[in-house]
Short mmCIF file of C-alpha atoms in Angstrom, two decimals:
data_model
loop_
_atom_site.label_atom_id
_atom_site.label_comp_id
_atom_site.label_asym_id
_atom_site.label_seq_id
_atom_site.Cartn_x
_atom_site.Cartn_y
_atom_site.Cartn_z
CA MET B 974 0.14 0.03 -0.23
CA ASN B 975 1.38 3.33 -1.19
CA ARG B 976 1.86 5.21 2.41
CA ALA B 977 1.52 8.66 0.65
CA SER B 978 -1.99 8.08 -0.87
CA THR B 979 -3.55 6.83 2.13
CA THR B 980 -2.92 9.89 4.31
CA VAL B 981 -4.52 12.86 2.27
CA SER B 982 -8.02 14.07 1.83
CA VAL B 983 -10.02 16.40 0.10
CA ALA B 984 -11.09 18.70 2.79
CA GLY B 985 -13.06 21.42 0.40
CA VAL B 986 -14.36 22.04 -3.05
CA GLY B 987 -15.66 25.17 -4.74
CA THR B 988 -16.52 26.52 -8.29
CA ALA B 989 -18.26 29.28 -10.00
CA GLY B 990 -20.10 27.32 -12.14
CA PHE B 991 -19.98 26.40 -15.97
CA ALA B 992 -21.06 29.01 -18.23
CA ARG B 993 -20.65 29.61 -22.38
CA HIS B 994 -20.14 33.16 -22.08
CA SER B 995 -19.77 33.76 -18.69
CA GLY B 996 -18.43 37.67 -19.25
CA VAL B 997 -16.64 37.14 -16.01
CA SER B 998 -12.34 37.49 -16.08
CA ALA B 999 -10.59 34.26 -15.32
CA ILE B 1000 -9.03 35.85 -12.19
CA ALA B 1001 -12.68 36.66 -10.94
CA LEU B 1002 -13.99 32.96 -11.75
CA ALA B 1003 -10.98 31.65 -9.53
CA ASP B 1004 -12.04 34.05 -6.84
CA ILE B 1005 -15.15 32.61 -6.55
CA ALA B 1006 -14.23 29.42 -6.71
CA LEU B 1007 -11.32 29.93 -4.18
CA THR B 1008 -14.17 31.45 -1.90
CA GLU B 1009 -16.44 28.68 -2.17
CA ALA B 1010 -14.26 26.16 -1.34
CA LEU B 1011 -12.30 27.89 1.72
CA ASP B 1012 -15.65 28.43 2.93
CA ASP B 1013 -16.44 24.69 2.52
CA CYS B 1014 -13.79 23.47 4.69
CA GLY B 1015 -13.92 26.44 7.14
CA LEU B 1016 -10.30 27.66 6.14
CA SER B 1017 -9.12 31.53 5.93
CA ARG B 1018 -6.80 32.72 2.91
CA ALA B 1019 -4.01 33.27 5.66
CA SER B 1020 -3.80 29.26 5.80
CA VAL B 1021 -3.34 28.21 2.67
CA ASP B 1022 0.21 27.66 1.97
CA GLY B 1023 0.08 25.43 -1.05
CA LEU B 1024 -1.01 26.44 -4.63
CA LEU B 1025 -1.17 24.28 -7.94
CA VAL B 1026 -2.52 25.67 -11.02
CA HIS B 1027 -4.10 23.92 -13.89
CA ILE B 1028 -4.26 26.05 -17.33
CA GLY B 1029 -2.37 29.09 -16.89
CA SER B 1030 -2.76 32.38 -19.21
CA PRO B 1031 -3.90 33.12 -21.80
CA ARG B 1032 -6.99 30.93 -21.21
CA GLY B 1033 -6.56 30.95 -17.21
CA ALA B 1034 -4.44 32.70 -15.24
CA ASP B 1035 -0.94 31.85 -13.90
CA TYR B 1036 0.28 30.65 -10.42
CA ASP B 1037 2.01 33.87 -9.61
CA THR B 1038 -0.64 36.04 -10.59
CA LEU B 1039 -3.09 34.22 -8.84
CA ALA B 1040 -1.40 33.99 -5.64
CA ARG B 1041 -0.73 37.85 -5.73
CA MET B 1042 -4.08 38.93 -6.69
CA LEU B 1043 -5.95 36.53 -4.63
CA GLY B 1044 -3.82 37.20 -1.31
CA LEU B 1045 -2.44 33.82 -1.02
CA TYR B 1046 0.93 33.36 1.09
CA VAL B 1047 2.16 29.98 -0.64
CA GLY B 1048 5.71 28.52 0.05
CA PHE B 1049 4.83 25.73 -2.69
CA ALA B 1050 3.30 26.03 -5.82
CA GLY B 1051 3.40 24.74 -9.33
CA GLN B 1052 1.40 24.91 -12.33
CA THR B 1053 1.02 22.43 -15.60
CA TRP B 1054 1.20 23.04 -18.95
CA ALA B 1055 -2.11 24.22 -20.14
CA HIS B 1056 -3.78 20.82 -21.31
CA GLY B 1057 -6.61 18.99 -19.81
CA ARG B 1058 -4.75 15.99 -19.29
CA PHE B 1059 -3.12 17.30 -15.95
CA THR B 1060 -5.96 17.00 -13.52
CA GLY B 1061 -5.05 13.52 -11.94
CA THR B 1062 -1.14 14.80 -12.49
CA ILE B 1063 -1.99 18.16 -10.07
CA ILE B 1064 -4.10 16.29 -7.47
CA GLN B 1065 -1.40 13.84 -7.42
CA HIS B 1066 1.38 16.40 -6.92
CA ALA B 1067 -0.88 18.14 -3.94
CA VAL B 1068 -0.89 14.63 -2.39
CA LEU B 1069 3.14 14.17 -2.40
CA ALA B 1070 3.66 17.71 -1.24
CA LEU B 1071 1.30 17.06 1.72
CA ALA B 1072 2.72 13.90 2.56
CA HIS B 1073 6.16 15.18 2.61
CA GLY B 1074 5.55 18.15 4.60
CA LEU B 1075 5.78 20.72 1.68
CA ALA B 1076 2.82 22.14 2.64
CA GLU B 1077 -0.46 21.92 5.44
CA TYR B 1078 -3.04 23.14 3.14
CA VAL B 1079 -2.85 22.91 -0.70
CA VAL B 1080 -5.38 24.36 -3.18
CA CYS B 1081 -5.39 23.05 -6.27
CA LEU B 1082 -7.24 25.58 -8.98
CA ALA B 1083 -8.37 25.35 -12.27
CA THR B 1084 -9.86 28.46 -13.90
CA PHE B 1085 -10.44 29.13 -17.39
CA ARG B 1086 -12.24 31.41 -19.90
CA ASN B 1087 -12.93 29.63 -23.42
CA SER B 1088 -15.45 31.89 -24.45
CA VAL B 1089 -13.18 35.10 -25.29
CA TRP B 1090 -11.09 32.64 -28.06
CA GLY B 1091 -12.08 32.01 -31.29
CA ARG B 1092 -12.58 28.16 -32.77
CA HIS B 1093 -10.60 25.53 -32.10
CA GLY B 1094 -7.82 25.40 -35.15
CA THR B 1095 -8.31 29.18 -35.93
CA THR B 1096 -5.19 31.14 -35.74
CA GLY B 1097 -6.19 33.49 -32.90
CA PHE B 1098 -6.91 30.23 -30.71
CA PRO B 1099 -4.04 29.54 -28.14
CA ASP B 1100 -4.10 25.85 -29.11
CA PHE B 1101 -2.76 27.01 -32.80
CA ALA B 1102 0.78 27.50 -31.82
CA GLU B 1103 0.98 24.18 -30.10
CA ALA B 1104 0.45 22.58 -33.68
CA ILE B 1105 3.59 24.18 -35.21
CA ARG B 1106 5.72 23.67 -32.52
CA GLU B 1107 8.66 21.23 -33.03
CA GLY B 1108 7.66 17.46 -33.40
CA GLY B 1109 4.13 18.61 -34.05
CA GLY B 1110 1.16 19.20 -32.09
CA PRO B 1111 0.17 17.17 -28.81
CA HIS B 1112 -2.89 15.56 -30.59
CA ALA B 1113 -1.53 14.52 -33.78
CA GLU B 1114 -2.19 17.88 -35.40
CA THR B 1115 -0.67 18.37 -38.65
CA LEU B 1116 -1.99 21.23 -40.34
CA PRO B 1117 -0.40 21.33 -43.82
CA ALA B 1118 -2.47 17.84 -44.09
CA GLY B 1119 -5.74 19.65 -43.36
CA LEU B 1120 -5.13 17.63 -39.47
CA ALA B 1121 -6.29 20.45 -36.98
CA ALA B 1122 -7.35 20.77 -33.75
CA PRO B 1123 -7.87 17.89 -31.07
CA ILE B 1124 -10.63 16.48 -32.51
CA GLY B 1125 -8.77 15.57 -35.55
CA GLY B 1126 -6.67 13.25 -33.67
CA ALA B 1127 -9.41 12.23 -31.91
CA ALA B 1128 -11.46 11.07 -34.75
CA MET B 1129 -8.83 9.78 -36.49
CA ALA B 1130 -8.59 7.13 -33.32
CA ALA B 1131 -12.20 6.92 -33.48
CA GLN B 1132 -12.64 5.73 -37.04
CA ARG B 1133 -9.87 3.22 -36.83
CA TYR B 1134 -11.21 1.88 -33.57
CA MET B 1135 -14.74 1.85 -35.03
CA HIS B 1136 -13.62 -0.12 -38.11
CA VAL B 1137 -11.13 -2.83 -35.96
CA TYR B 1138 -14.04 -3.66 -33.48
CA GLY B 1139 -16.98 -3.32 -35.87
CA VAL B 1140 -18.65 -0.35 -33.82
CA ASP B 1141 -21.99 0.54 -34.91
CA ALA B 1142 -22.10 4.57 -34.66
CA ALA B 1143 -25.51 4.48 -32.82
CA LYS B 1144 -24.04 2.75 -30.14
CA LEU B 1145 -21.58 5.25 -29.68
CA GLY B 1146 -24.30 7.49 -28.93
CA ALA B 1147 -25.13 5.59 -25.65
CA VAL B 1148 -22.34 7.77 -24.07
CA ALA B 1149 -23.73 11.43 -24.98
CA LEU B 1150 -27.25 10.27 -23.97
CA ALA B 1151 -26.32 8.79 -20.71
CA GLN B 1152 -24.41 11.97 -19.85
CA ARG B 1153 -27.04 14.13 -21.03
CA ARG B 1154 -29.80 12.20 -18.93
CA ALA B 1155 -27.51 12.85 -15.79
CA ALA B 1156 -26.99 16.46 -16.74
CA LEU B 1157 -30.76 16.96 -16.51
CA GLN B 1158 -30.35 16.44 -12.66
CA ASN B 1159 -27.41 18.99 -12.49
CA PRO B 1160 -28.60 22.55 -12.26
CA LEU B 1161 -24.90 23.58 -12.84
CA ALA B 1162 -24.87 21.92 -16.33
CA VAL B 1163 -24.63 23.90 -19.52
CA MET B 1164 -26.60 21.49 -21.65
CA ARG B 1165 -29.96 20.63 -20.28
CA GLU B 1166 -32.20 19.66 -23.14
CA PRO B 1167 -33.06 16.08 -23.20
CA LEU B 1168 -31.81 13.91 -25.95
CA ASP B 1169 -32.67 10.91 -27.74
CA LEU B 1170 -30.65 8.59 -29.77
CA ALA B 1171 -32.76 10.16 -33.00
CA THR B 1172 -31.48 13.75 -32.22
CA TYR B 1173 -27.85 11.93 -31.57
CA LEU B 1174 -28.39 10.54 -35.03
CA ARG B 1175 -29.26 13.90 -36.54
CA SER B 1176 -26.36 15.82 -35.01
CA PRO B 1177 -24.40 16.80 -37.96
CA PHE B 1178 -20.42 15.66 -38.39
CA VAL B 1179 -18.04 18.11 -37.55
CA VAL B 1180 -14.98 15.74 -38.16
CA GLU B 1181 -16.53 12.52 -39.10
CA PRO B 1182 -17.10 9.84 -37.59
CA LEU B 1183 -17.38 12.31 -34.64
CA ARG B 1184 -20.46 14.25 -34.32
CA ARG B 1185 -21.34 17.79 -32.71
CA LEU B 1186 -22.85 15.84 -29.73
CA ASP B 1187 -19.83 13.46 -29.20
CA CYS B 1188 -18.05 16.85 -28.51
CA SER B 1189 -17.24 18.33 -25.32
CA VAL B 1190 -18.87 21.76 -24.63
CA PRO B 1191 -16.33 24.51 -24.42
CA VAL B 1192 -17.25 26.69 -20.87
CA ASP B 1193 -16.01 29.32 -18.59
CA THR B 1194 -15.31 27.88 -15.30
CA ALA B 1195 -13.34 27.90 -11.97
CA VAL B 1196 -12.93 24.98 -9.73
CA ALA B 1197 -10.86 25.01 -6.35
CA VAL B 1198 -10.06 22.03 -4.61
CA VAL B 1199 -8.44 21.92 -1.08
CA LEU B 1200 -6.40 19.21 0.08
CA THR B 1201 -4.85 18.45 3.54
CA ARG B 1202 -3.75 15.50 5.61
CA ALA B 1203 -5.97 13.08 6.58
CA ASP B 1204 -5.68 13.51 10.17
CA ARG B 1205 -6.46 17.34 9.89
CA ALA B 1206 -9.26 16.99 7.48
CA ARG B 1207 -11.10 14.91 10.32
CA ASP B 1208 -11.23 18.24 12.48
CA MET B 1209 -12.77 20.35 9.44
CA PRO B 1210 -16.43 20.93 9.11
CA ARG B 1211 -17.15 18.90 5.67
CA PRO B 1212 -16.80 14.80 5.74
CA PRO B 1213 -13.57 14.11 4.25
CA VAL B 1214 -12.80 12.41 1.09
CA ASP B 1215 -9.62 10.33 1.19
CA VAL B 1216 -7.42 9.66 -1.67
CA LEU B 1217 -6.90 5.95 -1.63
CA GLY B 1218 -4.41 5.55 -4.54
CA PHE B 1219 -3.33 6.68 -7.89
CA GLN B 1220 -1.15 6.27 -10.97
CA GLY B 1221 0.35 8.70 -13.31
CA LEU B 1222 -0.06 9.78 -16.82
CA SER B 1223 1.23 7.30 -19.42
CA ALA B 1224 3.82 8.32 -22.19
CA GLY B 1225 6.12 6.82 -24.57
CA PRO B 1226 6.20 5.31 -28.10
CA ASP B 1227 3.20 3.12 -27.47
CA GLU B 1228 0.87 5.81 -26.24
CA PHE B 1229 -1.33 8.68 -28.42
CA VAL B 1230 -3.07 10.90 -26.23
CA PHE B 1231 -6.47 10.56 -27.75
CA GLY B 1232 -6.64 6.65 -28.41
CA PRO B 1233 -6.36 3.57 -26.41
CA PRO B 1234 -2.75 1.68 -26.34
CA GLY B 1235 -1.81 -0.29 -29.19
CA LEU B 1236 -4.67 0.88 -31.55
CA GLY B 1237 -1.30 2.24 -33.80
CA VAL B 1238 -2.97 6.02 -34.35
CA HIS B 1239 -0.09 8.35 -35.47
CA GLN B 1240 3.22 6.39 -35.08
CA VAL B 1241 1.94 4.56 -31.83
CA SER B 1242 2.78 0.99 -32.27
CA ALA B 1243 -0.07 -1.32 -32.64
CA VAL B 1244 0.88 -3.67 -29.97
CA ASN B 1245 -0.58 -2.71 -26.22
CA ARG B 1246 2.36 -3.56 -23.81
CA ARG B 1247 1.05 -1.83 -21.11
CA PRO B 1248 -0.67 -3.56 -17.96
CA GLU B 1249 -4.23 -3.95 -18.54
CA GLY B 1250 -7.44 -3.81 -16.36
CA ALA B 1251 -6.75 -4.65 -12.74
CA ALA B 1252 -3.11 -5.49 -13.39
CA GLN B 1253 -2.51 -1.31 -13.32
CA ALA B 1254 -0.88 0.27 -10.15
CA VAL B 1255 -4.09 2.01 -9.12
CA PHE B 1256 -5.63 -1.20 -8.45
CA ARG B 1257 -2.61 -3.39 -7.14
CA THR B 1258 -1.61 -0.56 -4.60
CA THR B 1259 -5.28 0.06 -3.26
CA GLY B 1260 -6.17 -3.92 -3.32
CA LEU B 1261 -9.43 -2.93 -5.10
CA THR B 1262 -10.55 -4.03 -8.38
CA PRO B 1263 -12.78 -2.73 -11.06
CA ALA B 1264 -15.83 -4.17 -9.72
CA ASP B 1265 -15.11 -2.48 -6.38
CA ILE B 1266 -15.60 1.24 -7.98
CA ASP B 1267 -18.91 2.73 -7.24
CA THR B 1268 -18.81 5.41 -9.76
CA LEU B 1269 -16.28 6.21 -12.62
CA HIS B 1270 -15.47 9.70 -13.81
CA CYS B 1271 -13.30 10.23 -16.62
CA TYR B 1272 -12.14 12.65 -19.29
CA ASP B 1273 -14.67 12.99 -21.98
CA GLY B 1274 -13.47 15.89 -24.56
CA PHE B 1275 -15.07 13.51 -26.96
CA SER B 1276 -17.26 10.36 -26.48
CA PRO B 1277 -15.09 8.00 -27.41
CA GLN B 1278 -12.84 8.60 -24.96
CA VAL B 1279 -15.46 7.12 -22.29
CA LEU B 1280 -15.38 3.70 -24.04
CA TRP B 1281 -11.56 3.50 -24.21
CA THR B 1282 -11.32 4.39 -20.60
CA LEU B 1283 -13.44 1.52 -19.51
CA GLU B 1284 -11.45 -0.85 -21.72
CA ARG B 1285 -8.27 0.65 -20.61
CA PHE B 1286 -9.37 0.03 -16.69
CA GLY B 1287 -10.61 -3.22 -17.11
CA PHE B 1288 -14.36 -2.50 -16.93
CA CYS B 1289 -15.06 -4.57 -19.53
CA PRO B 1290 -13.01 -6.38 -22.38
CA ALA B 1291 -10.99 -4.52 -25.02
CA GLY B 1292 -13.19 -3.64 -28.00
CA GLU B 1293 -16.55 -4.38 -26.11
CA SER B 1294 -17.28 -0.98 -24.48
CA ALA B 1295 -19.68 0.09 -27.16
CA ASP B 1296 -21.90 -2.97 -26.44
CA TRP B 1297 -21.05 -3.21 -22.76
CA VAL B 1298 -22.72 0.83 -22.33
CA GLN B 1299 -25.93 -0.21 -24.11
CA GLY B 1300 -29.04 -0.29 -21.86
CA GLY B 1301 -28.24 1.93 -19.23
CA ARG B 1302 -25.35 0.28 -17.80
CA ILE B 1303 -23.38 4.02 -17.14
CA GLU B 1304 -26.45 5.66 -16.03
CA ILE B 1305 -27.11 6.87 -12.45
CA ASP B 1306 -28.97 3.87 -11.43
CA GLY B 1307 -26.64 1.51 -13.82
CA GLU B 1308 -24.26 -1.05 -12.62
CA LEU B 1309 -21.58 1.87 -13.24
CA PRO B 1310 -22.74 5.43 -13.29
CA VAL B 1311 -19.96 7.57 -15.17
CA ASN B 1312 -19.83 10.77 -15.30
CA THR B 1313 -22.85 11.44 -13.31
CA SER B 1314 -22.59 15.53 -13.36
CA GLY B 1315 -22.92 15.51 -17.17
CA GLY B 1316 -19.40 15.20 -17.71
CA HIS B 1317 -17.71 17.61 -20.44
CA LEU B 1318 -20.17 16.52 -22.94
CA SER B 1319 -23.07 18.02 -20.90
CA GLU B 1320 -22.08 19.92 -18.09
CA GLY B 1321 -19.37 21.73 -19.64
CA HIS B 1322 -15.63 21.31 -20.45
CA SER B 1323 -13.93 21.58 -17.14
CA ASN B 1324 -10.86 19.55 -17.85
CA GLY B 1325 -12.16 16.70 -14.95
CA TRP B 1326 -12.46 19.35 -12.51
CA GLY B 1327 -16.17 19.49 -12.41
CA GLN B 1328 -15.87 15.24 -12.36
CA THR B 1329 -13.46 16.10 -9.50
CA ILE B 1330 -16.12 18.16 -7.41
CA GLU B 1331 -18.90 15.54 -8.12
CA ILE B 1332 -16.76 12.90 -7.08
CA VAL B 1333 -16.39 14.59 -3.74
CA ARG B 1334 -20.05 15.37 -3.44
CA GLN B 1335 -20.88 11.83 -4.44
CA LEU B 1336 -18.38 10.49 -1.48
CA ARG B 1337 -20.36 13.11 0.96
CA GLY B 1338 -23.74 11.92 -0.10
CA GLU B 1339 -24.44 15.48 -1.31
CA ALA B 1340 -25.19 14.78 -4.84
CA GLY B 1341 -29.05 15.03 -4.38
CA PRO B 1342 -31.07 13.14 -7.27
CA ARG B 1343 -27.87 12.20 -9.10
CA GLN B 1344 -26.77 10.31 -5.79
CA VAL B 1345 -25.18 6.87 -6.42
CA ASN B 1346 -26.50 4.36 -3.97
CA ASP B 1347 -24.13 3.44 -1.21
CA CYS B 1348 -21.42 5.52 -2.80
CA GLN B 1349 -17.80 4.07 -0.89
CA THR B 1350 -15.60 4.44 -3.74
CA ALA B 1351 -15.35 6.85 -6.74
CA MET B 1352 -12.66 6.55 -9.46
CA TRP B 1353 -11.00 9.24 -11.87
CA ALA B 1354 -9.82 7.63 -14.88
CA THR B 1355 -8.27 8.73 -18.44
CA THR B 1356 -7.33 7.58 -21.84
CA PHE B 1357 -4.14 9.04 -21.22
CA GLY B 1358 -3.42 6.33 -18.66
CA ASP B 1359 -3.60 7.97 -15.05
CA ALA B 1360 -6.18 7.22 -12.42
CA ILE B 1361 -7.24 8.04 -8.68
CA ILE B 1362 -9.40 6.27 -6.54
CA TYR B 1363 -11.08 8.16 -3.86
CA GLY B 1364 -12.91 6.50 -0.96
CA ARG B 1365 -15.00 7.64 2.18
CA MET Z 727 13.25 14.41 -62.24
CA ALA Z 728 14.57 11.43 -60.29
CA VAL Z 729 13.41 8.08 -60.54
CA ASP Z 730 11.94 7.70 -57.21
CA ALA Z 731 10.32 11.47 -57.79
CA HIS Z 732 6.68 11.98 -57.68
CA THR Z 733 4.19 14.08 -59.39
CA VAL Z 734 3.64 17.65 -57.99
CA SER Z 735 0.25 19.31 -58.74
CA GLU Z 736 -0.90 22.52 -57.43
CA PHE Z 737 -2.90 22.61 -54.17
CA PRO Z 738 -6.14 23.55 -54.45
CA GLY Z 739 -6.73 25.65 -51.28
CA THR Z 740 -5.41 29.04 -50.32
CA GLY Z 741 -2.49 30.21 -48.30
CA ALA Z 742 1.17 29.61 -47.44
CA ALA Z 743 1.84 25.97 -46.00
CA SER Z 744 4.85 27.57 -44.31
CA ASP Z 745 2.46 29.59 -41.78
CA LEU Z 746 1.19 25.92 -40.94
CA MET Z 747 4.53 24.23 -40.17
CA PRO Z 748 7.05 24.45 -37.35
CA SER Z 749 10.40 26.03 -38.15
CA ARG Z 750 12.62 24.21 -40.21
CA THR Z 751 15.81 23.20 -38.23
CA ASP Z 752 19.14 21.36 -39.19
CA ASP Z 753 17.53 18.32 -38.34
CA THR Z 754 14.45 19.01 -40.81
CA GLU Z 755 15.98 20.69 -43.82
CA ALA Z 756 16.74 17.78 -45.99
CA PHE Z 757 13.34 16.48 -45.57
CA TYR Z 758 11.72 19.79 -46.70
CA SER Z 759 14.21 20.26 -49.25
CA ALA Z 760 13.50 17.46 -50.86
CA LEU Z 761 10.31 17.77 -51.02
CA ASP Z 762 10.37 21.29 -52.38
CA ASN Z 763 13.07 20.99 -54.72
CA ASP Z 764 13.01 17.67 -55.79
CA GLY Z 765 9.21 16.17 -55.18
CA ARG Z 766 10.92 13.47 -53.44
CA LEU Z 767 9.48 11.97 -50.19
CA LEU Z 768 12.43 10.87 -47.75
CA LEU Z 769 12.63 8.80 -45.01
CA GLN Z 770 14.95 8.24 -42.45
CA LEU Z 771 16.56 4.79 -42.22
CA CYS Z 772 18.25 4.12 -38.90
CA ARG Z 773 21.97 2.38 -39.49
CA ALA Z 774 21.62 0.44 -36.57
CA CYS Z 775 18.41 -1.12 -36.43
CA ASN Z 776 17.44 -0.67 -40.01
CA ARG Z 777 14.07 0.72 -39.67
CA HIS Z 778 12.55 3.35 -41.49
CA ARG Z 779 11.05 6.61 -39.56
CA THR Z 780 9.34 9.65 -40.27
CA PRO Z 781 8.49 12.66 -39.05
CA THR Z 782 12.04 13.52 -38.75
CA VAL Z 783 13.65 12.78 -35.41
CA PRO Z 784 17.44 13.14 -34.88
CA VAL Z 785 17.39 9.82 -32.86
CA CYS Z 786 15.70 6.55 -33.68
CA PRO Z 787 12.70 5.76 -31.06
CA HIS Z 788 13.31 2.14 -31.56
CA CYS Z 789 16.97 1.80 -30.56
CA GLY Z 790 18.09 5.30 -29.80
CA ALA Z 791 21.11 5.16 -32.44
CA ARG Z 792 21.80 8.61 -34.00
CA GLU Z 793 23.35 7.30 -37.45
CA PHE Z 794 20.62 7.28 -40.07
CA THR Z 795 20.43 7.41 -43.89
CA TRP Z 796 17.98 9.41 -46.14
CA THR Z 797 16.15 7.01 -48.60
CA ALA Z 798 13.31 8.01 -50.87
CA ALA Z 799 10.06 6.45 -50.09
CA ALA Z 800 8.32 4.39 -52.35
CA GLY Z 801 5.13 6.44 -52.04
CA THR Z 802 2.93 3.68 -51.95
CA GLY Z 803 1.22 2.31 -48.74
CA ARG Z 804 -2.60 1.40 -47.42
CA LEU Z 805 -5.06 3.55 -45.64
CA TYR Z 806 -4.97 3.09 -42.04
CA SER Z 807 -7.49 5.38 -40.69
CA TRP Z 808 -9.09 8.76 -42.29
CA VAL Z 809 -11.38 11.56 -41.02
CA ARG Z 810 -13.58 14.21 -43.17
CA TYR Z 811 -13.92 17.60 -41.95
CA HIS Z 812 -17.12 18.77 -42.33
CA ARG Z 813 -16.51 22.46 -40.89
CA PRO Z 814 -13.10 24.13 -41.93
CA TYR Z 815 -10.81 24.86 -38.90
CA LEU Z 816 -8.24 26.55 -41.04
CA SER Z 817 -8.52 28.81 -43.81
CA PRO Z 818 -6.46 27.21 -46.46
CA PHE Z 819 -8.89 24.22 -46.39
CA ALA Z 820 -12.08 26.05 -46.13
CA SER Z 821 -12.97 26.11 -50.35
CA LEU Z 822 -11.87 22.43 -49.83
CA THR Z 823 -14.78 21.52 -47.28
CA PRO Z 824 -15.71 18.81 -46.56
CA TYR Z 825 -12.18 17.40 -47.19
CA SER Z 826 -10.72 14.51 -45.79
CA VAL Z 827 -7.32 13.37 -44.31
CA GLY Z 828 -5.98 10.31 -44.34
CA LEU Z 829 -3.35 8.22 -41.95
CA VAL Z 830 -1.28 5.83 -44.25
CA GLU Z 831 1.15 3.15 -43.72
CA LEU Z 832 3.74 3.28 -45.84
CA ALA Z 833 5.05 0.48 -47.51
CA GLU Z 834 8.35 1.03 -45.53
CA GLY Z 835 6.44 0.84 -42.60
CA PRO Z 836 6.10 4.38 -40.83
CA ARG Z 837 2.52 5.97 -40.85
CA MET Z 838 2.15 9.55 -42.36
CA PHE Z 839 -1.04 11.88 -42.37
CA GLY Z 840 -1.90 13.53 -45.71
CA ARG Z 841 -5.00 14.95 -47.43
CA LEU Z 842 -6.88 12.31 -49.51
CA VAL Z 843 -7.32 13.55 -52.92
CA GLY Z 844 -9.78 12.36 -55.46
CA ILE Z 845 -11.04 9.71 -53.02
CA PRO Z 846 -14.80 10.31 -52.26
CA SER Z 847 -15.08 7.36 -50.25
CA PRO Z 848 -12.43 6.22 -48.23
CA VAL Z 849 -12.03 2.61 -47.02
CA ILE Z 850 -9.40 1.40 -44.71
CA GLY Z 851 -7.19 -0.70 -45.87
CA MET Z 852 -7.11 0.68 -49.40
CA ARG Z 853 -3.97 0.91 -51.55
CA VAL Z 854 -3.20 4.57 -51.87
CA ARG Z 855 -0.23 6.12 -53.30
CA THR Z 856 1.40 9.88 -52.77
CA VAL Z 857 0.77 12.74 -54.65
CA LEU Z 858 2.70 15.85 -53.86
CA GLU Z 859 1.00 19.52 -53.76
CA ARG Z 860 2.92 22.65 -54.02
CA TRP Z 861 1.24 25.56 -51.84
CA SER Z 862 1.32 29.10 -53.28
CA ASP Z 863 4.62 29.74 -51.14
CA GLY Z 864 6.38 26.91 -52.95
CA VAL Z 865 6.23 24.45 -50.12
CA VAL Z 866 5.48 21.14 -51.04
CA VAL Z 867 3.23 19.00 -49.12
CA PRO Z 868 2.32 15.12 -49.34
CA ALA Z 869 -1.15 14.19 -49.95
CA PHE Z 870 -2.49 10.74 -51.08
CA GLY Z 871 -4.39 9.57 -53.82
CA ALA Z 872 -6.07 5.94 -54.80
CA ALA Z 873 -3.58 3.72 -56.13
CA GLU Z 874 -3.72 2.65 -59.58
CA GLU Z 875 -3.83 -1.02 -60.82
CA GLY Z 876 -0.18 -2.69 -59.96
CA GLU Z 877 0.67 -0.34 -57.36
#
């Protein structure tokens, strides 16, 4: 058992909510989320001595600016590259820092304002510059070939996957439908119109085979998560949510960020040499198995990522997820409720921070109409290979 | 024209390819200039493990060796995956939308992305061949068309 991962808890969470066009600056959004999170756990700003920031300027705000403007005097700070894949990384860094005494109260802060930017792929968009960095874009963007924006790589992986496993396009729709049904019970979600399969199938292709309803909804949001050692969290107002274990991001010649290992998209090996399912560190170190997880929350920039996460972490065999998710299996009252806040597809694209708050609410028993029955464990997992298991 | 050169046609869209590409480096210059000046598509061949690679990188990702030779790609391959853009994300392709982009597994092994030219209904596994396109700034970009009989 990983000692560090057993001694840290989430003590408080807060969010500015989710809006297509908030009209609020990234720093003001962060202030709303931070205030709510500190109120949630009864801390003052003076108590915060650690700050980890996900997504800096221009879409968000940098750690130093935030600390200065929000009046946080921290002796431990960090910030990741501006990409959605680092939610787990940030939480893990907070856990490690707390376990090693670098700080007593760490705030993980994600604030971003997408509404002021143009569309993905256009030259004014902050991500455009990434596509022309040395070595190419992070999602296989190859602009002279016409392969632009993260959706290009995701669609390329989806097409190959659907071909290899004979996945029917209608079956992919189960993901968007389940998450929309959950979002109908979430007042914070931006997409709250009921959705049926016929409507999904009428949804126009953006980059075929992905439709508009397979894509997450860009929003303005901020989320703050306060972590501290479990012994301190026991004396704080809210029921603590413990970090039971985790594993880090995967990378290498066998990994493409928007596809399962072994699919072979981009230059990636068509052989998966990674440990699969319950053989992975997150399960080995916690002694848990996929069957022990009461609710799964995963990165869903595009709906196939939900399918690939289910497969990668052994909730179902490789290539079978599209069948597996049929019949309400991933809905709130199903066998494995997934992204019960609506996720990026319906709550809004928060890079996984909305899911992190939802995990905390579920484990505290505060999810109201979305409450998963007898929720003891919740898991964050991604197609990028990282995972965190939380428990109460 | 060298024996291993490919036909170069005019890119039907607009704009400068150089605006959409990383800056050329000492590592990549040979690859780009072979396309622009000779209509040749080069691959790196590792001298240690004898595997081809693209995009151009200074170190073999398979074995770590730095020594390599440039070899001309036959330009044939099979379609590994593809997508169709129903919405233009980049202005140079706006007039071509909807357009398709393929991921092609070259005969030599590596995979390469390229716009699909004259393939209205792409099918994974179909044989394709390299067709080069010259943009208005003189930069030549690999694309792919359907292979002819016997290719």
